Structures are given as C-alpha cells and as structure tokens.
C-alpha cells in the first residue's frame, strides 16, 4: 500500500483552515508566518514559493523576506531581531541551508523559541526531549509520525521503529517522537554494524540519510511500514533529472506493508506541519487554547 502524503497533507490543511477561522473569530488574531530566504538556491526558492501559497490557502498571513547571498550574519541577526519584536509575526522560518559565511547555529539561536516554527531552537528541542507541553516540534518528524499512524492507527505501542540517520533536523527528533508513542527505538547511522540486519527488525523503518535508493527490499521485514524522508535529485538513464528517496521504492514496495512515495510522501506533510506550528505559535501568543 502507498501512503498518500499529498492527501494526508490536504486533510490536515483543511482542518487547520477551520481552526484559523475559529482563532480569528475568537481573538481577532490572524496567524502570520515570515520566511527568510538568503541567496538564490533554486531548490530553496521552490520550497519557499510552496510554503507561501499554502500559508495563504489556510487563511494565514504569509510574508517573505529575500536577502542577497552577500548578506552578512550581523544583517541577518538584525532582521531577526525586528521580526522577534513584531507582534504580527507568530512564526519565523529561516530557510536552510544558509550561505557558508553565516553560522547556522547562531541564526537558529536568535529566533525566540515562541516563534521558532521549525522547532530547531535548543529550548524547543529540550522541551521535546523532556516531553514538556508547549514545545514547537520539528515539522518533518511530526509528518513522519502522522504518516505512520495513517497506516497503523493511533496506537504505535510496542512497535520497533528503526531510524536511519541522526541529524538534528530529522533523525534525533523523530526518534524521540516515536519513543513518546511507546515504540522501541533504534537509531542507526553510518557507523552501524550490519545496517541491513538492523533494518530488518523494524516494524516502522524511517530513512533519513540523503543517499539515493539506499534501502533495498532485502533490508525490509515483510509487512513493515516504510517512511522515506529522502529527497535526492538523480539523473536517469534518459538523461533527465528526477527525484528519488532514500528507499528503492520499486523493490521495497513489493515487501513493505506500506510505503511513502517520493515525491508526494513526507514532503507535503512537512509544510502542513509548519502551518500547524504557526497556528500553535499564534494561539500561544494570546494564551487561547481552542480545540
Ligand atoms: N530546508 C530544507 N528543509 C528545511 C526545513 O524544514 N526548515 C528550514 N528552515 N529549512 C529547510
């Protein structure tokens, strides 16, 4: 079975649009998301355009700040300082990767945790780790759990989740989320011994390594749920570029119980979860807890 991320994301956005209306009626607040893009990386421009369109579709205010590649770290910090203070802005996202002369860690630390809709600030990762309420949780990891639940139902207790990859953006936070769902969690990575054997134990296998089609059919337990976070551009035999995940989709599809496609799997859910975080940030700003 293919898990349809586009459809799941559309359903989530429909649900968010209703909640945005409810917040507007109750408080007069319209959630606002500001995306900051430094430089002109083509892939980032596509992401930013998609984010803006979907933000408006759910009834939120979308702002984009485009800065030239030569922007200094200090200029970006100053820009963030004014966004931190702007009461119309509930969520701030600085598109990564940043140009090499800017220290990403310093930029992430500058955004106040309350507006950190990426969930990358140490305060939010600490809250996630501690299981505290009120954390803004990284978007791709949230999307992975929602897609796994779409196939397996809400109760993931006792399932063995194997995560390949240990990045701060995906691998580490998604491991914590599956742990909170009462899964047994294994984090595998480039130094793991006999990775295929570790993966074969997984009821839920999450691939987040950035290596095109690395996970093969023999690595997957029959019936497992496979969540593919990879987005890799490769050149096909006909010379055209195409997007593939970290999972060999054709081979694994025949063994897995369910699998997310690339594109159309985790990607759309990431943006929908960004909007969810923006709504959470806006609600928190007025301490209104609507259901
Ligand atoms: N670049 C690719 N994915 C992401 C993301 O989730 N957040 C940010 N800020 N930049 C990205």
Short mmCIF file of C-alpha atoms and ligand atoms in Angstrom, two decimals:
data_model
loop_
_atom_site.label_atom_id
_atom_site.label_comp_id
_atom_site.label_asym_id
_atom_site.label_seq_id
_atom_site.Cartn_x
_atom_site.Cartn_y
_atom_site.Cartn_z
CA UNK A 1 0.00 0.00 0.00
CA UNK A 2 1.18 3.51 -0.79
CA UNK A 3 0.68 6.11 1.96
CA UNK A 4 -0.60 9.23 0.19
CA UNK A 5 1.18 12.20 1.76
CA UNK A 6 -0.48 14.71 -0.54
CA UNK A 7 -3.93 13.61 0.57
CA UNK A 8 -2.91 13.48 4.24
CA UNK A 9 -1.45 17.00 3.99
CA UNK A 10 -4.60 18.32 2.29
CA UNK A 11 -6.76 16.90 5.09
CA UNK A 12 -4.50 18.45 7.71
CA UNK A 13 -4.63 21.84 5.93
CA UNK A 14 -8.44 21.68 5.70
CA UNK A 15 -8.55 21.06 9.42
CA UNK A 16 -6.10 23.92 10.08
CA UNK A 17 -8.12 26.33 7.91
CA UNK A 18 -11.15 25.77 10.19
CA UNK A 19 -9.04 26.36 13.29
CA UNK A 20 -7.54 29.53 11.82
CA UNK A 21 -11.09 30.86 11.28
CA UNK A 22 -12.04 29.93 14.84
CA UNK A 23 -8.99 31.76 16.20
CA UNK A 24 -9.79 34.85 14.11
CA UNK A 25 -13.39 34.91 15.36
CA UNK A 26 -12.45 34.36 18.98
CA UNK A 27 -9.46 36.69 19.24
CA UNK A 28 -9.16 38.78 16.07
CA UNK A 29 -5.70 37.31 15.55
CA UNK A 30 -4.61 36.12 12.10
CA UNK A 31 -1.60 33.81 12.34
CA UNK A 32 1.40 35.20 10.44
CA UNK A 33 4.39 33.27 9.08
CA UNK A 34 7.52 35.02 7.83
CA UNK A 35 10.01 33.05 5.75
CA UNK A 36 13.52 34.45 5.32
CA UNK A 37 15.48 33.31 2.28
CA UNK A 38 19.13 34.30 1.88
CA UNK A 39 20.62 33.86 -1.59
CA UNK A 40 19.04 32.26 -4.63
CA UNK A 41 19.40 28.49 -4.27
CA UNK A 42 16.84 27.18 -6.83
CA UNK A 43 15.52 24.31 -4.65
CA UNK A 44 15.00 26.70 -1.72
CA UNK A 45 13.08 29.10 -3.95
CA UNK A 46 10.65 26.31 -4.91
CA UNK A 47 10.13 25.35 -1.24
CA UNK A 48 9.56 28.98 -0.25
CA UNK A 49 7.02 29.52 -3.03
CA UNK A 50 5.07 26.39 -2.00
CA UNK A 51 5.11 27.45 1.64
CA UNK A 52 3.77 30.93 0.81
CA UNK A 53 0.91 29.57 -1.32
CA UNK A 54 -0.22 27.06 1.27
CA UNK A 55 0.08 29.54 4.13
CA UNK A 56 -2.38 31.84 2.37
CA UNK A 57 -4.69 28.95 1.49
CA UNK A 58 -5.29 28.15 5.17
CA UNK A 59 -6.07 31.81 5.88
CA UNK A 60 -2.79 32.87 7.43
CA UNK A 61 -0.66 35.88 6.55
CA UNK A 62 2.43 34.93 4.58
CA UNK A 63 5.46 37.20 4.39
CA UNK A 64 8.69 36.57 2.57
CA UNK A 65 11.96 38.37 3.12
CA UNK A 66 14.51 37.78 0.39
CA UNK A 67 18.05 38.83 1.11
CA UNK A 68 21.05 38.72 -1.22
CA UNK A 69 23.70 35.99 -0.97
CA UNK A 70 26.19 38.61 0.30
CA UNK A 71 24.05 39.44 3.41
CA UNK A 72 26.26 39.46 6.50
CA UNK A 73 25.50 37.43 9.59
CA UNK A 74 25.01 40.67 11.53
CA UNK A 75 22.48 41.96 8.99
CA UNK A 76 20.51 38.72 9.26
CA UNK A 77 20.64 38.85 13.08
CA UNK A 78 19.33 42.43 12.99
CA UNK A 79 16.50 41.39 10.68
CA UNK A 80 15.57 38.57 13.07
CA UNK A 81 15.64 40.97 16.00
CA UNK A 82 12.94 43.08 14.40
CA UNK A 83 10.85 40.01 13.47
CA UNK A 84 11.15 38.74 17.07
CA UNK A 85 9.56 42.04 18.22
CA UNK A 86 6.85 42.23 15.54
CA UNK A 87 3.52 41.22 17.13
CA UNK A 88 2.00 40.44 13.69
CA UNK A 89 4.61 37.73 13.13
CA UNK A 90 3.87 34.49 15.01
CA UNK A 91 6.25 32.18 13.16
CA UNK A 92 9.73 32.81 11.73
CA UNK A 93 11.48 30.35 9.43
CA UNK A 94 14.95 30.95 8.04
CA UNK A 95 15.33 28.69 5.03
CA UNK A 96 18.34 26.36 5.27
CA UNK A 97 20.98 25.88 4.03
CA UNK A 98 22.43 29.34 4.58
CA UNK A 99 25.45 30.70 2.68
CA UNK A 100 28.73 29.31 4.08
CA UNK A 101 29.78 32.64 5.70
CA UNK A 102 26.75 32.58 8.05
CA UNK A 103 26.80 30.44 11.21
CA UNK A 104 23.52 28.49 11.18
CA UNK A 105 23.65 27.76 14.90
CA UNK A 106 23.86 31.48 15.72
CA UNK A 107 20.85 32.20 13.50
CA UNK A 108 18.74 29.38 14.98
CA UNK A 109 19.59 30.59 18.50
CA UNK A 110 18.49 34.14 17.64
CA UNK A 111 14.86 33.34 16.82
CA UNK A 112 12.84 33.45 20.05
CA UNK A 113 11.61 29.93 20.94
CA UNK A 114 7.95 31.12 20.85
CA UNK A 115 8.29 31.95 17.11
CA UNK A 116 10.63 29.08 16.19
CA UNK A 117 8.17 27.17 13.99
CA UNK A 118 10.98 24.92 12.70
CA UNK A 119 11.45 23.70 16.29
CA UNK A 120 15.23 23.90 15.93
CA UNK A 121 15.98 26.20 18.92
CA UNK A 122 17.66 24.43 21.87
CA UNK A 123 14.73 25.44 24.10
CA UNK A 124 12.27 23.61 21.83
CA UNK A 125 14.50 20.53 21.41
CA UNK A 126 14.97 20.44 25.18
CA UNK A 127 11.22 20.64 25.77
CA UNK A 128 10.67 17.87 23.21
CA UNK A 129 13.26 15.68 24.93
CA UNK A 130 11.68 16.30 28.33
CA UNK A 131 8.18 15.66 26.99
CA UNK A 132 7.06 19.13 28.13
CA UNK A 133 3.89 20.67 26.77
CA UNK A 134 4.27 23.76 24.61
CA UNK A 135 7.27 22.69 22.52
CA UNK A 136 7.26 23.58 18.85
CA UNK A 137 8.25 20.25 17.26
CA UNK A 138 10.28 19.95 14.04
CA UNK A 139 7.98 19.60 11.05
CA UNK A 140 9.38 16.64 9.12
CA UNK A 141 9.48 14.40 12.22
CA UNK A 142 5.84 15.31 13.03
CA UNK A 143 4.91 14.42 9.45
CA UNK A 144 6.66 11.04 9.70
CA UNK A 145 4.66 10.04 12.80
CA UNK A 146 1.37 11.21 11.28
CA UNK A 147 2.04 9.18 8.11
CA UNK A 148 2.96 6.05 10.12
CA UNK A 149 -0.29 6.45 12.10
CA UNK A 150 -2.26 6.85 8.89
CA UNK A 151 -1.40 3.24 8.07
CA UNK A 152 -1.05 1.68 11.54
CA UNK A 153 -3.67 3.62 13.52
CA UNK A 154 -3.07 5.86 16.53
CA UNK A 155 -1.56 3.21 18.83
CA UNK A 156 2.06 2.52 17.92
CA UNK A 157 2.88 0.94 21.33
CA UNK A 158 5.48 -1.80 21.26
CA UNK A 159 6.38 -1.35 17.59
CA UNK A 160 10.07 -1.38 16.80
CA UNK A 161 10.93 1.85 14.98
CA UNK A 162 14.34 1.90 13.29
CA UNK A 163 15.51 5.36 12.25
CA UNK A 164 18.41 5.57 9.78
CA UNK A 165 20.07 8.97 10.28
CA UNK A 166 20.90 11.06 13.34
CA UNK A 167 20.56 14.68 12.18
CA UNK A 168 19.23 17.40 14.47
CA UNK A 169 16.51 18.19 11.91
CA UNK A 170 15.10 14.68 11.39
CA UNK A 171 16.86 11.64 12.89
CA UNK A 172 17.15 12.76 16.52
CA UNK A 173 13.73 14.42 16.93
CA UNK A 174 11.82 11.69 15.06
CA UNK A 175 13.41 9.10 17.39
CA UNK A 176 12.11 11.00 20.41
CA UNK A 177 8.63 11.27 18.92
CA UNK A 178 8.41 7.51 18.25
CA UNK A 179 9.69 6.90 21.78
CA UNK A 180 6.85 9.09 23.11
CA UNK A 181 4.48 6.87 21.11
CA UNK A 182 5.79 3.94 23.20
CA UNK A 183 7.80 2.44 20.37
CA UNK A 184 11.09 0.63 20.91
CA UNK A 185 13.51 2.87 19.04
CA UNK A 186 16.83 2.12 17.35
CA UNK A 187 18.86 4.95 15.81
CA UNK A 188 21.11 3.60 13.07
CA UNK A 189 23.76 5.61 11.21
CA UNK A 190 26.87 5.45 9.05
CA UNK A 191 28.86 3.54 11.70
CA UNK A 192 26.14 0.98 12.45
CA UNK A 193 27.39 -2.60 12.00
CA UNK A 194 25.29 -4.71 9.59
CA UNK A 195 22.72 -1.99 8.81
CA UNK A 196 20.54 -4.32 6.66
CA UNK A 197 20.13 -6.74 9.61
CA UNK A 198 19.20 -3.86 11.95
CA UNK A 199 16.65 -2.53 9.44
CA UNK A 200 15.09 -5.98 9.03
CA UNK A 201 13.98 -5.81 12.69
CA UNK A 202 11.87 -2.72 12.02
CA UNK A 203 8.09 -2.61 12.16
CA UNK A 204 8.48 1.07 11.22
CA UNK A 205 11.54 1.99 9.15
CA UNK A 206 12.38 5.69 8.71
CA UNK A 207 15.09 6.51 6.16
CA UNK A 208 16.63 9.98 6.59
CA UNK A 209 20.16 9.82 5.25
CA UNK A 210 20.19 11.58 1.88
CA UNK A 211 21.53 8.61 -0.12
CA UNK A 212 19.50 7.85 -3.22
CA UNK A 213 17.67 4.48 -3.09
CA UNK A 214 19.98 3.08 -0.40
CA UNK A 215 17.37 0.95 1.40
CA UNK A 216 16.79 -2.24 -0.58
CA UNK A 217 13.97 -4.82 -0.47
CA UNK A 218 16.19 -7.32 1.43
CA UNK A 219 16.55 -4.76 4.26
CA UNK A 220 12.82 -4.67 4.94
CA UNK A 221 10.76 -7.05 7.08
CA UNK A 222 7.68 -8.21 5.15
CA UNK A 223 4.71 -6.04 6.13
CA UNK A 224 6.81 -3.20 7.63
CA UNK A 225 5.76 0.46 7.35
CA UNK A 226 8.45 2.41 5.47
CA UNK A 227 8.71 6.21 5.76
CA UNK A 228 11.09 7.74 3.21
CA UNK A 229 12.38 11.20 4.18
CA UNK A 230 14.99 11.41 1.38
CA UNK A 231 14.71 13.90 -1.48
CA UNK A 232 17.57 13.24 -3.90
CA UNK A 233 17.87 14.57 -7.42
CA UNK A 234 19.42 11.96 -9.73
CA UNK A 235 20.00 11.79 -13.47
CA UNK A 236 18.02 8.92 -15.01
CA UNK A 237 19.12 6.72 -17.94
CA UNK A 238 17.32 9.08 -20.37
CA UNK A 239 19.49 11.97 -19.14
CA UNK A 240 16.59 13.72 -17.36
CA UNK A 241 16.68 14.68 -13.69
CA UNK A 242 14.23 13.00 -11.34
CA UNK A 243 13.58 12.94 -7.60
CA UNK A 244 14.12 9.75 -5.64
CA UNK A 245 14.04 8.95 -1.95
CA UNK A 246 16.48 7.08 0.29
CA UNK A 247 14.46 3.92 -0.39
CA UNK A 248 14.49 1.79 -3.55
CA UNK A 249 10.74 2.29 -4.00
CA UNK A 250 10.13 -0.30 -6.73
CA UNK A 251 11.86 -3.11 -4.84
CA UNK A 252 10.67 -2.21 -1.33
CA UNK A 253 7.04 -1.67 -2.38
CA UNK A 254 6.74 -5.43 -3.02
CA UNK A 255 7.85 -6.33 0.54
CA UNK A 256 6.58 -3.46 2.73
CA UNK A 257 3.08 -3.34 4.21
CA UNK A 258 3.01 0.38 3.39
CA UNK A 259 5.46 2.91 1.99
CA UNK A 260 5.55 6.68 1.41
CA UNK A 261 6.41 7.77 -2.14
CA UNK A 262 8.91 10.47 -3.20
CA UNK A 263 7.65 12.95 -4.20
CA UNK A 264 4.20 13.01 -2.58
CA UNK A 265 5.00 11.46 0.79
CA UNK A 266 6.79 13.21 3.64
CA UNK A 267 7.42 16.47 1.71
CA UNK A 268 3.83 17.76 1.63
CA UNK A 269 3.35 16.78 5.29
CA UNK A 270 6.38 18.84 6.33
CA UNK A 271 4.78 22.04 5.01
CA UNK A 272 1.39 21.20 6.52
CA UNK A 273 3.07 20.65 9.92
CA UNK A 274 4.85 24.01 9.56
CA UNK A 275 1.42 25.62 9.27
CA UNK A 276 0.25 23.62 12.29
CA UNK A 277 3.19 25.00 14.29
CA UNK A 278 2.39 28.53 13.12
CA UNK A 279 -1.18 28.14 14.37
CA UNK A 280 0.16 26.79 17.69
CA UNK A 281 2.51 29.78 18.00
CA UNK A 282 -0.32 32.23 17.25
CA UNK A 283 -2.62 30.57 19.80
CA UNK A 284 0.11 30.58 22.42
CA UNK A 285 0.66 34.29 21.79
CA UNK A 286 -2.80 35.03 23.10
CA UNK A 287 -2.97 32.06 25.50
CA UNK A 288 -6.11 30.83 23.78
CA UNK A 289 -6.42 27.05 23.75
CA UNK A 290 -9.14 26.26 21.25
CA UNK A 291 -9.65 22.61 20.33
N1 LIG B 1 15.50 23.41 4.23
C1 LIG B 1 15.06 22.15 3.92
N2 LIG B 1 14.18 21.72 4.85
C2 LIG B 1 14.04 22.72 5.75
C3 LIG B 1 13.24 22.88 6.92
O1 LIG B 1 12.49 22.01 7.35
N3 LIG B 1 13.37 24.07 7.55
C4 LIG B 1 14.21 25.04 7.13
N4 LIG B 1 14.27 26.15 7.82
N5 LIG B 1 14.95 24.93 6.04
C5 LIG B 1 14.86 23.78 5.35
#
